[in-house]
PDB file of C-alpha atoms in Angstrom:
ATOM      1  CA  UNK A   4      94.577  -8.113-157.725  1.00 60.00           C
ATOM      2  CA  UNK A   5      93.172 -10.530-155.144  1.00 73.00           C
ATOM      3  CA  UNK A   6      88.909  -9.257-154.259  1.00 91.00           C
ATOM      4  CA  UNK A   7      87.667  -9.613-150.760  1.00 95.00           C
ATOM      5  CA  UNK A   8      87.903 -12.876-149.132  1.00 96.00           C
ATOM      6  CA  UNK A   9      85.547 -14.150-146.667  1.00 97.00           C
ATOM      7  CA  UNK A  10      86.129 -17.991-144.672  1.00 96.00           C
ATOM      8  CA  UNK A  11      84.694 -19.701-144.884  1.00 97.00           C
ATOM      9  CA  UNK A  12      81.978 -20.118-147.410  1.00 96.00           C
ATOM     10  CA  UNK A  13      79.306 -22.127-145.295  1.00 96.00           C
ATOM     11  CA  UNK A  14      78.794 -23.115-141.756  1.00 96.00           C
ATOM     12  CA  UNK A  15      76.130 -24.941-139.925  1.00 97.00           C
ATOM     13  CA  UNK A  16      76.309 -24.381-136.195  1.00 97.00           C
ATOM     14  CA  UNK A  17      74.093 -25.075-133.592  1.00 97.00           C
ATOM     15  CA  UNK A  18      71.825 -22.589-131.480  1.00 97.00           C
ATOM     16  CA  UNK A  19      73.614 -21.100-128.417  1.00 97.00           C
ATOM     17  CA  UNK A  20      76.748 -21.755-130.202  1.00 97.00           C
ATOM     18  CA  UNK A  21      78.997 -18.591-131.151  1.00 97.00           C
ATOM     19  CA  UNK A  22      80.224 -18.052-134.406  1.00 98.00           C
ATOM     20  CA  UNK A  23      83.553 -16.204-135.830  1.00 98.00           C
ATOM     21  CA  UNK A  24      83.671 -14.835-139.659  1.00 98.00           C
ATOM     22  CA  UNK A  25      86.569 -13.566-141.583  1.00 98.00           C
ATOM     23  CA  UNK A  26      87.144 -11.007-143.876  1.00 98.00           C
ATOM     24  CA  UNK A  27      90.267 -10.120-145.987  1.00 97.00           C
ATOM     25  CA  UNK A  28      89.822  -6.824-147.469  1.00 95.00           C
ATOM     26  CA  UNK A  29      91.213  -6.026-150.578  1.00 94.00           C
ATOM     27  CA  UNK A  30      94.798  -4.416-150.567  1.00 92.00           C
ATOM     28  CA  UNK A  31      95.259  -1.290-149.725  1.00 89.00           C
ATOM     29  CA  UNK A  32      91.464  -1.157-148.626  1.00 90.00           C
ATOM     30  CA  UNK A  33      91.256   0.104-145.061  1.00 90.00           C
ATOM     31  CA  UNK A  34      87.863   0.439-144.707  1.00 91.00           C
ATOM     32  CA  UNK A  35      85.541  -3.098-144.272  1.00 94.00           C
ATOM     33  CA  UNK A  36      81.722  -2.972-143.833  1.00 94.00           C
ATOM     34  CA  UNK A  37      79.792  -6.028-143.099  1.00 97.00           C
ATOM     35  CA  UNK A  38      76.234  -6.881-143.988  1.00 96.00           C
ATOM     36  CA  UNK A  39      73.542  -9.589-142.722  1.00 96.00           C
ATOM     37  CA  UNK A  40      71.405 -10.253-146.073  1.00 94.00           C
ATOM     38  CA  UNK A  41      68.146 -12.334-145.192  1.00 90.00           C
ATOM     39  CA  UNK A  42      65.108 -12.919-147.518  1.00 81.00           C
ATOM     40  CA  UNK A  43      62.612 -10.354-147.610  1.00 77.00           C
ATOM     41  CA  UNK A  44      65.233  -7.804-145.750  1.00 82.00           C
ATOM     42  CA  UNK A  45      67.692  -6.896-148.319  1.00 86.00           C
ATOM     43  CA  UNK A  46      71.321  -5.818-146.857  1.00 92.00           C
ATOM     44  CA  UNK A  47      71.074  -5.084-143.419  1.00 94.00           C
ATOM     45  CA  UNK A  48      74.367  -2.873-141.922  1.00 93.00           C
ATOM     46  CA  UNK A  49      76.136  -4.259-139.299  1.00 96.00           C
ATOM     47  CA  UNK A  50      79.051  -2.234-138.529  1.00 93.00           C
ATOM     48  CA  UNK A  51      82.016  -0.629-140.448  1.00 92.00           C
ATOM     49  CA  UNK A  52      85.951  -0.456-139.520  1.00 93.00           C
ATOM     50  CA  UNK A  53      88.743   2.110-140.627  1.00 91.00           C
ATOM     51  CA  UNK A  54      91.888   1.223-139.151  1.00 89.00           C
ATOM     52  CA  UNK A  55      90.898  -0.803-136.519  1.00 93.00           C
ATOM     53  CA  UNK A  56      88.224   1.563-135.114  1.00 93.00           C
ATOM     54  CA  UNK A  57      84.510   1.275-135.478  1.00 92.00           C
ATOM     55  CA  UNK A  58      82.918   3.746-137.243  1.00 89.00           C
ATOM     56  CA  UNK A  59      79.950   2.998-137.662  1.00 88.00           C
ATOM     57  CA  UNK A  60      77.437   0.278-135.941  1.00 92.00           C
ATOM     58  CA  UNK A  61      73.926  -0.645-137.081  1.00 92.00           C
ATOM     59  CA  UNK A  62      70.661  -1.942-134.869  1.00 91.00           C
ATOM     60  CA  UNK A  63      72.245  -4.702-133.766  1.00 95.00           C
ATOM     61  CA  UNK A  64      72.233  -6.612-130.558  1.00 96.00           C
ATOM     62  CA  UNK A  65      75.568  -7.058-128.823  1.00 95.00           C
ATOM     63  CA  UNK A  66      75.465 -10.282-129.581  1.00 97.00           C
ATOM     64  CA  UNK A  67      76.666  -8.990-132.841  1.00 97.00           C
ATOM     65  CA  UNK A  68      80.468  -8.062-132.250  1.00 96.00           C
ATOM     66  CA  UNK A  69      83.218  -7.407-134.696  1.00 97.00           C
ATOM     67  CA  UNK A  70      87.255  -6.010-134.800  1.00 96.00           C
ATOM     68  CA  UNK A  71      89.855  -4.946-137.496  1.00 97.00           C
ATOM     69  CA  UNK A  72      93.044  -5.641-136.984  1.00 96.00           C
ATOM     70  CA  UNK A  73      96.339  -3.842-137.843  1.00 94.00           C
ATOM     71  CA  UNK A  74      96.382  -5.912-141.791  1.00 93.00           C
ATOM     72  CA  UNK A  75      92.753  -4.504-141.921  1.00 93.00           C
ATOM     73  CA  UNK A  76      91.696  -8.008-141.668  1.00 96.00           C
ATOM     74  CA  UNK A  77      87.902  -7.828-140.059  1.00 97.00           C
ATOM     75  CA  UNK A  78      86.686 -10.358-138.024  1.00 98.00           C
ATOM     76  CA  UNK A  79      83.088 -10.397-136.990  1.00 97.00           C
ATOM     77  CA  UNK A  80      81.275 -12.590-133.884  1.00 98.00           C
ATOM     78  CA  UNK A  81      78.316 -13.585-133.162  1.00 97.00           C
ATOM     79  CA  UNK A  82      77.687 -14.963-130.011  1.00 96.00           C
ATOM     80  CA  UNK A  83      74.696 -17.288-128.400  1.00 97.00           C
ATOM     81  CA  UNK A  84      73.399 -18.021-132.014  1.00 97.00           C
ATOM     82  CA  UNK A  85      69.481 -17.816-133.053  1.00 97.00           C
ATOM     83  CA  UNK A  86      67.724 -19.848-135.114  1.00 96.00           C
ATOM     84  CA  UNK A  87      66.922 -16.162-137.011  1.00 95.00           C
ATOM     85  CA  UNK A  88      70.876 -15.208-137.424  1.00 97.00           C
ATOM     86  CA  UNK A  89      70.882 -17.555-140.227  1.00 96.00           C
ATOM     87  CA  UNK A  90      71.426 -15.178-143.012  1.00 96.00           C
ATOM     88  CA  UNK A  91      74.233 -14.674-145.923  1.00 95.00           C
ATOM     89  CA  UNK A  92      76.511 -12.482-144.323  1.00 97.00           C
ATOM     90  CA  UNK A  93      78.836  -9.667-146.843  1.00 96.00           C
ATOM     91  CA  UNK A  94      81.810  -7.976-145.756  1.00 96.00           C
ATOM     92  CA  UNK A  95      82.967  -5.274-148.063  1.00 94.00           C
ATOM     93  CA  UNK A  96      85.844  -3.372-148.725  1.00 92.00           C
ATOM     94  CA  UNK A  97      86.927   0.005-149.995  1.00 87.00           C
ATOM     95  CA  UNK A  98      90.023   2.513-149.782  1.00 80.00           C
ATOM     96  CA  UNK A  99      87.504   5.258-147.955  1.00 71.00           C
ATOM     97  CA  UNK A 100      84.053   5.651-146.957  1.00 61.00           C
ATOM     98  CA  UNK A 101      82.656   5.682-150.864  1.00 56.00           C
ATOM     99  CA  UNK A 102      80.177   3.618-151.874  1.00 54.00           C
ATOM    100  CA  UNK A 103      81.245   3.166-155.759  1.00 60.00           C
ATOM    101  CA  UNK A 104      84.709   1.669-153.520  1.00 68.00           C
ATOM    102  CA  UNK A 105      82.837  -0.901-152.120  1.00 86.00           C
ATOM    103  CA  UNK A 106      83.702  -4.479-153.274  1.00 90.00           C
ATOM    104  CA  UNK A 107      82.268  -6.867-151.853  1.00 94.00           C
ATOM    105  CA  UNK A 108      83.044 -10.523-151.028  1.00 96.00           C
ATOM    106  CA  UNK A 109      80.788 -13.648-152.316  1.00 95.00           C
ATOM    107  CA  UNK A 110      79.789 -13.818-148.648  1.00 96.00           C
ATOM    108  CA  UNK A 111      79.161 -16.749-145.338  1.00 97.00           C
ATOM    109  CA  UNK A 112      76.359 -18.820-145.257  1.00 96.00           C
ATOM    110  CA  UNK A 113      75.555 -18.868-141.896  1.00 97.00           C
ATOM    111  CA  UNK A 114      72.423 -21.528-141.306  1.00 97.00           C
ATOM    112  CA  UNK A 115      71.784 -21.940-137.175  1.00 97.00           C
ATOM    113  CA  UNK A 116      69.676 -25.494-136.357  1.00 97.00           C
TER     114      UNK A 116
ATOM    115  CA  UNK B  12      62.335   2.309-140.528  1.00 68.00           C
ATOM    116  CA  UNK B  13      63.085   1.697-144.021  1.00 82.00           C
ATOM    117  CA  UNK B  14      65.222   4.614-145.126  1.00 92.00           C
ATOM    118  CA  UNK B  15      65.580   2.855-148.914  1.00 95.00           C
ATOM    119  CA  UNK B  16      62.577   1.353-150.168  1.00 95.00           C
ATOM    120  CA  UNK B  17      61.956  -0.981-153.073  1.00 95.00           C
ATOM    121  CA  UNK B  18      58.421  -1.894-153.473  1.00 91.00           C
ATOM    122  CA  UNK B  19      58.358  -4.412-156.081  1.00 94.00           C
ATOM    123  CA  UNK B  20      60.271  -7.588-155.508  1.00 93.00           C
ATOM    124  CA  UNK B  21      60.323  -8.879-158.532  1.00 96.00           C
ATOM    125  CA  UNK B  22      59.935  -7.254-162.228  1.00 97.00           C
ATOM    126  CA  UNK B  23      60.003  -9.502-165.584  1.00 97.00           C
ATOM    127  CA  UNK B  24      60.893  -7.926-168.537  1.00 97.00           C
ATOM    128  CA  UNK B  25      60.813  -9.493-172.354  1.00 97.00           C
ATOM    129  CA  UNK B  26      64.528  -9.493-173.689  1.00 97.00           C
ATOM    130  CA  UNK B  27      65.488  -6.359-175.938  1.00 97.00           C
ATOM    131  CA  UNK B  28      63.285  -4.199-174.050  1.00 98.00           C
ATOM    132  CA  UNK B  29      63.844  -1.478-171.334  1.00 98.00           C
ATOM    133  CA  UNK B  30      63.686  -2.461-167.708  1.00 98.00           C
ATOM    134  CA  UNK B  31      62.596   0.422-164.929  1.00 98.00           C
ATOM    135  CA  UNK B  32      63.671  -0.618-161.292  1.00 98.00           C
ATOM    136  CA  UNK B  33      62.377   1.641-158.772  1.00 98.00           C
ATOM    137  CA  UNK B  34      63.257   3.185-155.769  1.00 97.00           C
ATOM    138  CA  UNK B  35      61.809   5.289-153.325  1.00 97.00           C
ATOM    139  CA  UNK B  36      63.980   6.930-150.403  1.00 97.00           C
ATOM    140  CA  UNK B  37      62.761   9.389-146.565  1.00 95.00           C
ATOM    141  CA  UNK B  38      65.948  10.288-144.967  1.00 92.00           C
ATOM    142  CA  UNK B  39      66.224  14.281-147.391  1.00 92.00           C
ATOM    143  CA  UNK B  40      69.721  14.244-146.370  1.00 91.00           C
ATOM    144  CA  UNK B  41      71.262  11.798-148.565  1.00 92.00           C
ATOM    145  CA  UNK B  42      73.466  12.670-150.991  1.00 90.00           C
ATOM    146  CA  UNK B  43      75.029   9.854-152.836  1.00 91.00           C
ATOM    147  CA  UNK B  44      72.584   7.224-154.709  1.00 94.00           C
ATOM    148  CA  UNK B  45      74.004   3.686-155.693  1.00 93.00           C
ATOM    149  CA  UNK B  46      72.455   0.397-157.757  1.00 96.00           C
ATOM    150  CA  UNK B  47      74.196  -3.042-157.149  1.00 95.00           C
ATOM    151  CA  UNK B  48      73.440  -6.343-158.999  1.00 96.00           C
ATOM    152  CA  UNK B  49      73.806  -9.305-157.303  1.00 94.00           C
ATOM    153  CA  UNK B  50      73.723 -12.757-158.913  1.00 93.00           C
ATOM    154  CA  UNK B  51      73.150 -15.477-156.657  1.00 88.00           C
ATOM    155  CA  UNK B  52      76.574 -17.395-154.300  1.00 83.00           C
ATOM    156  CA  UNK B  53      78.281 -13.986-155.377  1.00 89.00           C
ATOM    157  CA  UNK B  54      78.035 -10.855-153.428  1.00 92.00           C
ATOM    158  CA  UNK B  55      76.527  -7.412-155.094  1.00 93.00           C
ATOM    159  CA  UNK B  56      78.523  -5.744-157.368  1.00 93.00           C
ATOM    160  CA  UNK B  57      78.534  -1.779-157.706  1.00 91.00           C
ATOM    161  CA  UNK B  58      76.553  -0.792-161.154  1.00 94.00           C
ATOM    162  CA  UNK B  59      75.956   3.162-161.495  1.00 94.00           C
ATOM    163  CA  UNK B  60      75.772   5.631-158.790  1.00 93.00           C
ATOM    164  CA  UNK B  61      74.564   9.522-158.699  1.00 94.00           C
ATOM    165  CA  UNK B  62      75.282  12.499-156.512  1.00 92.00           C
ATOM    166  CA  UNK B  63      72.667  14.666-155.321  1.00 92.00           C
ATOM    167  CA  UNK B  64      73.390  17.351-157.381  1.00 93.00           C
ATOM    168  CA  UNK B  65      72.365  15.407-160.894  1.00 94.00           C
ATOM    169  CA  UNK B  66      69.032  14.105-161.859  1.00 95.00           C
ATOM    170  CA  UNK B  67      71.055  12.008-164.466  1.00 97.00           C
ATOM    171  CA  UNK B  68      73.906   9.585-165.028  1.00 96.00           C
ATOM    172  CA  UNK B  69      74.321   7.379-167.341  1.00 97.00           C
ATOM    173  CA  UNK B  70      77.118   4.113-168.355  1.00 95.00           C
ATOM    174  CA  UNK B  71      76.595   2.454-171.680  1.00 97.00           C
ATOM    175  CA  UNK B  72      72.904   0.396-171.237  1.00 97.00           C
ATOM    176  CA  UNK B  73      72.309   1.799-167.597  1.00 98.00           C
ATOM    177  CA  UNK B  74      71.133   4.875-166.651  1.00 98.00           C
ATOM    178  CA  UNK B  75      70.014   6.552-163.353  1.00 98.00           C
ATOM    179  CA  UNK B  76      67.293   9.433-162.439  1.00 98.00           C
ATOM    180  CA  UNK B  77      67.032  10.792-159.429  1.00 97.00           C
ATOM    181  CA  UNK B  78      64.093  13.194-158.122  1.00 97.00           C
ATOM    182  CA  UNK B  79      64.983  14.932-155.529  1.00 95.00           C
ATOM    183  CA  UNK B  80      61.508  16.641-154.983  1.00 95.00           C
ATOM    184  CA  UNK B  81      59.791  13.030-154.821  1.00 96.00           C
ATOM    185  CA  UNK B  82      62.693  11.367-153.025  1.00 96.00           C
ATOM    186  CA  UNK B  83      62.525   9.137-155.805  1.00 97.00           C
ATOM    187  CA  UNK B  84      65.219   7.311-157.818  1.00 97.00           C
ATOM    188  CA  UNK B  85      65.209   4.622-161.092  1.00 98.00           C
ATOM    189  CA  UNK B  86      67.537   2.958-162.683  1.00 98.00           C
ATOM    190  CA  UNK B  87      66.631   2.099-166.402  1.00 98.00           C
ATOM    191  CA  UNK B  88      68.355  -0.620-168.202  1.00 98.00           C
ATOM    192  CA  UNK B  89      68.274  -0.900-172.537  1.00 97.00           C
ATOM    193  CA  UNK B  90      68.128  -3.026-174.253  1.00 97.00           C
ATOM    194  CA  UNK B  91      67.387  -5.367-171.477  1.00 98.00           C
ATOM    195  CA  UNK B  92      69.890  -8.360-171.851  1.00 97.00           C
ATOM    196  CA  UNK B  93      69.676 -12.436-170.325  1.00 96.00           C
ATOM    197  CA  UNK B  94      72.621 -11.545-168.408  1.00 96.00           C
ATOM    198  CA  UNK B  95      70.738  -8.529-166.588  1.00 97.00           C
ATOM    199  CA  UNK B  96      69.027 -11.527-164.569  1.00 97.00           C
ATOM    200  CA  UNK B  97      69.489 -11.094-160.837  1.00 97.00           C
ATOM    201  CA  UNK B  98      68.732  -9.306-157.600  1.00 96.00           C
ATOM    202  CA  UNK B  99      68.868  -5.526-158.356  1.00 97.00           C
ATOM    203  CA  UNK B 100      69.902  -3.214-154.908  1.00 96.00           C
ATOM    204  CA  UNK B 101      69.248   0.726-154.860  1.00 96.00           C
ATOM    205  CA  UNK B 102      71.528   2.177-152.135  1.00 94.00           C
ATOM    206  CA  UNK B 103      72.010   5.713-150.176  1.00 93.00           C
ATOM    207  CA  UNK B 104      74.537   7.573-147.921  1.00 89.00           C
ATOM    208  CA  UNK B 105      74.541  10.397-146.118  1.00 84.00           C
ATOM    209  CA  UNK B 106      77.703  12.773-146.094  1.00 73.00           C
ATOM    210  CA  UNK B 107      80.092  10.094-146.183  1.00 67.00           C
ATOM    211  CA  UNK B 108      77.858   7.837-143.379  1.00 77.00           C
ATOM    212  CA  UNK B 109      77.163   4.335-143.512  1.00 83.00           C
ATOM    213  CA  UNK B 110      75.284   2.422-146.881  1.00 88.00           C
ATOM    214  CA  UNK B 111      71.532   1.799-146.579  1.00 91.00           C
ATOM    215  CA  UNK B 112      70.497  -1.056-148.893  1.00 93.00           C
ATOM    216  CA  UNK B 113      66.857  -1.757-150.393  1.00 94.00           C
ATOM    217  CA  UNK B 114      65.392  -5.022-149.709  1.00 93.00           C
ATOM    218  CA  UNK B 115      66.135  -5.436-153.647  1.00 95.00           C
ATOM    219  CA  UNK B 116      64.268  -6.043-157.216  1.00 96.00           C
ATOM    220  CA  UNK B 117      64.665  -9.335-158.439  1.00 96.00           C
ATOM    221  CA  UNK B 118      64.740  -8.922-162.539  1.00 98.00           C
ATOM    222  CA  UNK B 119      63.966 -11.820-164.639  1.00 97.00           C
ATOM    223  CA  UNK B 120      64.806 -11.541-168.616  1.00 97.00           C
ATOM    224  CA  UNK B 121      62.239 -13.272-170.899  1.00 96.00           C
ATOM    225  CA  UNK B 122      63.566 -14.645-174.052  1.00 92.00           C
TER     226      UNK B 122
END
């Protein structure tokens, strides 16, 4: 079966720009978690959807947005882009909350000039 | 606040030989312990895991240990092989919450 796809692979974009990444979860999977990984700081949580409600949301700032819709595709925004958001960014999928569920996607490299 | 901590960011370890990643957790109310192994352009992909009622699990070369008492976990890999190379994660949950990651081990394999 198809993994976890995430568009698109790389993307340069420009500081105060905004930024939209997608995420198709495994099927079946209704559960997508995304992740900002940056040297030095591991796998950060960003937030985590179950049919297309937020369960869970990490330390943030709302400039860090994100939705599920009804195919359990995820979509996550970032808005007003840093030089700092640069950073590989993971969604993951899984059938519940379990972490030996999770499968991950190869990731968006985001890199903000 | 790092809830999952792994002190050493990198570890090199002669081929054939056993590799011991470490991992030290605070938050006492995690239950469920995961490694990932991530190679780089692919994302992390789930190794072993252990509940917090074990001290042990084990799959083929990899085993885990957790210590409760120390808030302590390791995962041991033998024979250490080339293809163990990469960026080693210890994860936690707690009661079905949200998946702290480590900032991660890089392993290197000497031949």
């Amino acid at each position: 079966k198809a993994g976890v796809t995430q568009t698109p692979r790389y993307l340069i974009k420009t500081r105060g720009q905004q930024v939209t990444l997608s995420c198709s979860p495994i099927s079946g999977h209704r559960s997508v978690s995304w992740y900002q990984q940056t040297p030095g700081q591991g796998l950060q949580f960003l937030f985590e959807y179950f049919s297309e409600t937020q369960r869970n949301k990490g330390n943030f700032p709302g400039r860090f947005s994100g939705r599920q819709f009804s195919n359990s595709r995820s979509e996550m925004n970032v808005s007003t882009l840093e030089l700092g958001d640069s950073a590989l960014y993971l969604c993951a999928s899984s059938l519940r909350r379990s972490g030996s569920g999770y499968t991950f996607g190869s990731g968006t490299r985001l890199t903000v000039v | 606040d790092q809830q999952v901590k792994q002190n050493s960011p990198s570890l090199s370890v002669q081929e054939g030989r056993i590799s011991i990643l470490n991992c030290d957790y605070t938050n006492s109310m995690f239950d469920y312990f995961l490694w990932y192994k991530k190679y780089p352009a692919e994302g992390p992909t789930f190794l072993i895991s252990i509940s917090s009622i074990k001290d042990k699990n084990e799959d083929g070369r990899f085993t885990v240990f957790l210590n409760k008492s120390a808030k302590h976990l390791s995962l041991h890999i033998v024979p250490s092989q080339p293809g163990d190379s990469a960026v080693y994660f210890c994860a936690a949950s707690e009661l079905d919450d949200k998946i702290i990651f480590g900032k991660g081990t890089r392993l290197h394999i000497l031949p």
